[in-house]
mmCIF file with all atom_site columns, C-alpha atoms in Angstrom:
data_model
loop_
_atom_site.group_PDB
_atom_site.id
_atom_site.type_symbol
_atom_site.label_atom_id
_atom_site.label_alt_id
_atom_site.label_comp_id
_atom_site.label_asym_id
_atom_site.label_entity_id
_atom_site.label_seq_id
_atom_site.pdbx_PDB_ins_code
_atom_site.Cartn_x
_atom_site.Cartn_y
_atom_site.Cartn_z
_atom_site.occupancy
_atom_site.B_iso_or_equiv
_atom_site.pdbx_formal_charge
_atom_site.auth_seq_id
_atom_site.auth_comp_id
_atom_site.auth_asym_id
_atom_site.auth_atom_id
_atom_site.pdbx_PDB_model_num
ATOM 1  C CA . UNK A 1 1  ? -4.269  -3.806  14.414 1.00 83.00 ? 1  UNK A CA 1
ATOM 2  C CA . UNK A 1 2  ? -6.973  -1.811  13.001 1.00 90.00 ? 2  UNK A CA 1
ATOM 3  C CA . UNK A 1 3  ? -8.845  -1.730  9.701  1.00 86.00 ? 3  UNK A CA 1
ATOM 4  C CA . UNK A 1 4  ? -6.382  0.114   7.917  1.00 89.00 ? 4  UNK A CA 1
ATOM 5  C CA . UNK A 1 5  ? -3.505  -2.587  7.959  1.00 92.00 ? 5  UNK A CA 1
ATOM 6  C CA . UNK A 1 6  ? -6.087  -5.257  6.438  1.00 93.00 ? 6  UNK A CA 1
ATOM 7  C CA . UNK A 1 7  ? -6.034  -5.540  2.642  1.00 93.00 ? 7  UNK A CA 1
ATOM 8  C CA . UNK A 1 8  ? -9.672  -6.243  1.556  1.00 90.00 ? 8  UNK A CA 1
ATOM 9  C CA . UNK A 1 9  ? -9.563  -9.287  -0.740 1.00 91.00 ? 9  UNK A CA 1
ATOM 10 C CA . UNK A 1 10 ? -13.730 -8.613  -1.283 1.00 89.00 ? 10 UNK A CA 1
ATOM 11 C CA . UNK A 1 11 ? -16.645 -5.947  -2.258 1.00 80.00 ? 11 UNK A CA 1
ATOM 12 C CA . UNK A 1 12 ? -14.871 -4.864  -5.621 1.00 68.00 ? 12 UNK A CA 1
ATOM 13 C CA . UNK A 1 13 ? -16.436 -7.655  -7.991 1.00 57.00 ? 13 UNK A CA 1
ATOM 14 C CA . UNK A 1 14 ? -20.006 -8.214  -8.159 1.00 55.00 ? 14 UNK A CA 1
ATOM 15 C CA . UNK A 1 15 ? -22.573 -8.520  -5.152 1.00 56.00 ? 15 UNK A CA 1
ATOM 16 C CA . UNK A 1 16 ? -24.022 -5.835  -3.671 1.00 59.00 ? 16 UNK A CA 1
ATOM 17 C CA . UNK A 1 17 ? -22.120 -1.993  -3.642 1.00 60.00 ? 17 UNK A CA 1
ATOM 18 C CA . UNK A 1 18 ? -20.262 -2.538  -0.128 1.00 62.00 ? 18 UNK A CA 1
ATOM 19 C CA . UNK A 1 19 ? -18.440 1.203   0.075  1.00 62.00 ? 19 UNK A CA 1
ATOM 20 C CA . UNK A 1 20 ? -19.744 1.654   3.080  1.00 62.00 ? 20 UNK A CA 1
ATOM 21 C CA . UNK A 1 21 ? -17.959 -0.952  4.462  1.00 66.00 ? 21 UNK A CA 1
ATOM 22 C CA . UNK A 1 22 ? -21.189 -2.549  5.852  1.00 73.00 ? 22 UNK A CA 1
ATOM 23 C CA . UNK A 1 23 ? -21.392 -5.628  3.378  1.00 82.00 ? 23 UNK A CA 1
ATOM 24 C CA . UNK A 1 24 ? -20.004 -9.492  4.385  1.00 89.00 ? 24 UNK A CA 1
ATOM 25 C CA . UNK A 1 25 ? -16.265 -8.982  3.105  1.00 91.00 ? 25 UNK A CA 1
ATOM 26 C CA . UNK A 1 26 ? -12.821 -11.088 3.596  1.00 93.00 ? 26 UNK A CA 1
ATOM 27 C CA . UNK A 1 27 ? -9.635  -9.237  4.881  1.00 94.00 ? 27 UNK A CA 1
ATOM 28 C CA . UNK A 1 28 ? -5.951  -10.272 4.802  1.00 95.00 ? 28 UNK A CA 1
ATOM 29 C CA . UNK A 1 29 ? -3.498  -9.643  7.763  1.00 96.00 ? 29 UNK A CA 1
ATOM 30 C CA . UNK A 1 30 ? 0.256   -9.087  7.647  1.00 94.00 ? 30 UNK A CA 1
ATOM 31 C CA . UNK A 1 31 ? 1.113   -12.316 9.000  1.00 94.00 ? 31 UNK A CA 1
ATOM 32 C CA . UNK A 1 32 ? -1.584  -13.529 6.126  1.00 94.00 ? 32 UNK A CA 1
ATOM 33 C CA . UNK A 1 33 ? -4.154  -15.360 8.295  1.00 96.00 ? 33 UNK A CA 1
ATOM 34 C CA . UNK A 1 34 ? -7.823  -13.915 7.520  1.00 95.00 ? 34 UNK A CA 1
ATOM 35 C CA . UNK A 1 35 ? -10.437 -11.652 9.256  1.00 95.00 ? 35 UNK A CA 1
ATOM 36 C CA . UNK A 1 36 ? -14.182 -12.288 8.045  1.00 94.00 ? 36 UNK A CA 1
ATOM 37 C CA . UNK A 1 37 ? -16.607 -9.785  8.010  1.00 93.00 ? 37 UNK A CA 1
ATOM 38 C CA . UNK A 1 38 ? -20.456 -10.970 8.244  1.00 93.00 ? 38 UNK A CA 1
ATOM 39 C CA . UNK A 1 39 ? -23.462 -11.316 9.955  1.00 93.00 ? 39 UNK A CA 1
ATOM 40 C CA . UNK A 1 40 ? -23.435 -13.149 13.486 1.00 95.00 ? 40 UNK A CA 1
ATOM 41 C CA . UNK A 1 41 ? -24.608 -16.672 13.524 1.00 96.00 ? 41 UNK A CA 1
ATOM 42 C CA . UNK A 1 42 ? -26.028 -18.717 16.233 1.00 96.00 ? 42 UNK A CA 1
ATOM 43 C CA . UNK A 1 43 ? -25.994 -21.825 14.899 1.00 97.00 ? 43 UNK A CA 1
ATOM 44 C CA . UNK A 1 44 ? -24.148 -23.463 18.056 1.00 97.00 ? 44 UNK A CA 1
ATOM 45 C CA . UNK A 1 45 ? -21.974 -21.509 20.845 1.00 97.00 ? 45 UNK A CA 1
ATOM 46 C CA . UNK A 1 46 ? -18.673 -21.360 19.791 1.00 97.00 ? 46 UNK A CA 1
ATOM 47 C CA . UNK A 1 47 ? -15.484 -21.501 22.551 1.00 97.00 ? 47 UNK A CA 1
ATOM 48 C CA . UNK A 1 48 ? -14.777 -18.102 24.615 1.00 97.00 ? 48 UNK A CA 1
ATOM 49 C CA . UNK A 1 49 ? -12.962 -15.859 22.622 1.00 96.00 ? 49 UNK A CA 1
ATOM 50 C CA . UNK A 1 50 ? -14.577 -16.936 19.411 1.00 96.00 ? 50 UNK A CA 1
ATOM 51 C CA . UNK A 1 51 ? -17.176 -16.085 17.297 1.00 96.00 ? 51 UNK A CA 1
ATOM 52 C CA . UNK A 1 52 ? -19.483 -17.601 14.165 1.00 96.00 ? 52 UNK A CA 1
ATOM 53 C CA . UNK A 1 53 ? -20.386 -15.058 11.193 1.00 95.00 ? 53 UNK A CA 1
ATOM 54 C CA . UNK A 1 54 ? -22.014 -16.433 7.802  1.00 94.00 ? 54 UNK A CA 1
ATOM 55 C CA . UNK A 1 55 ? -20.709 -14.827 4.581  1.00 92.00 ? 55 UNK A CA 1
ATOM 56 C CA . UNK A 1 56 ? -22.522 -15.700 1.170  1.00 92.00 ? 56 UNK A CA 1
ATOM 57 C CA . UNK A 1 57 ? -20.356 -17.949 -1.076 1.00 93.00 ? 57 UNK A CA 1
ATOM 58 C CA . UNK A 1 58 ? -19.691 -15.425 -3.620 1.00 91.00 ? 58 UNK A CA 1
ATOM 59 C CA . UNK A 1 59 ? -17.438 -13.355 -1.001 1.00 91.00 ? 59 UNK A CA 1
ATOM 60 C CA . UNK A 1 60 ? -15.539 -16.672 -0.612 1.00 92.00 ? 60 UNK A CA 1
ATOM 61 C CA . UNK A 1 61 ? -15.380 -17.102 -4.521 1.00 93.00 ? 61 UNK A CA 1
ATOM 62 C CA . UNK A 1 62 ? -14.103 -13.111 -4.313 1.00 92.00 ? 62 UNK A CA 1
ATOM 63 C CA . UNK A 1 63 ? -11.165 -13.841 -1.799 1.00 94.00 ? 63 UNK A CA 1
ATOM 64 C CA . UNK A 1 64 ? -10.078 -16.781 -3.710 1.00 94.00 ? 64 UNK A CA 1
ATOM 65 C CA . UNK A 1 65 ? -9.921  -15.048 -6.907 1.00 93.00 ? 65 UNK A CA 1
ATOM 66 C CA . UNK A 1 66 ? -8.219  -11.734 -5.223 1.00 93.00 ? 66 UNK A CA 1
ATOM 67 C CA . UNK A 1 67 ? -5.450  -14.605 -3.690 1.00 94.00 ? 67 UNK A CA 1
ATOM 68 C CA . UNK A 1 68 ? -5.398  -15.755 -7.353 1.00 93.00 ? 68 UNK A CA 1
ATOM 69 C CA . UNK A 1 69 ? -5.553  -19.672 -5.720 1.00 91.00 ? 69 UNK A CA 1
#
């Protein structure tokens, strides 16, 4: 899976301009579980094979809106 079969729920509505791709954003995959996009965290060592990003609460608020929950 690449980049290309995510639909990006984030970076359209407010925040910063993200068309670079380089901004915290929230993707959705085919089988509709979620890839997040953000800046690493270390606030504790997560299991092998996983990893801890931190995305601003307006992304969330984005995603939620683009799912129209």
């Amino acid at each position: 899976m690449g980049r290309a079969d995510l639909t990006r729920l984030t970076g359209n509505v407010g925040g910063p301009n993200c068309d670079d791709d380089d901004c915290p954003n929230v993707y959705r995959t085919e089988s509709g579980s979620f890839v997040i996009q953000g800046q690493l965290s270390t606030v504790f060592a997560p299991p092998e094979g996983e990893g801890l990003v931190e995305i601003p609460e307006h992304v969330l608020k984005e995603a939620v809106r683009a799912l129209e929950w």
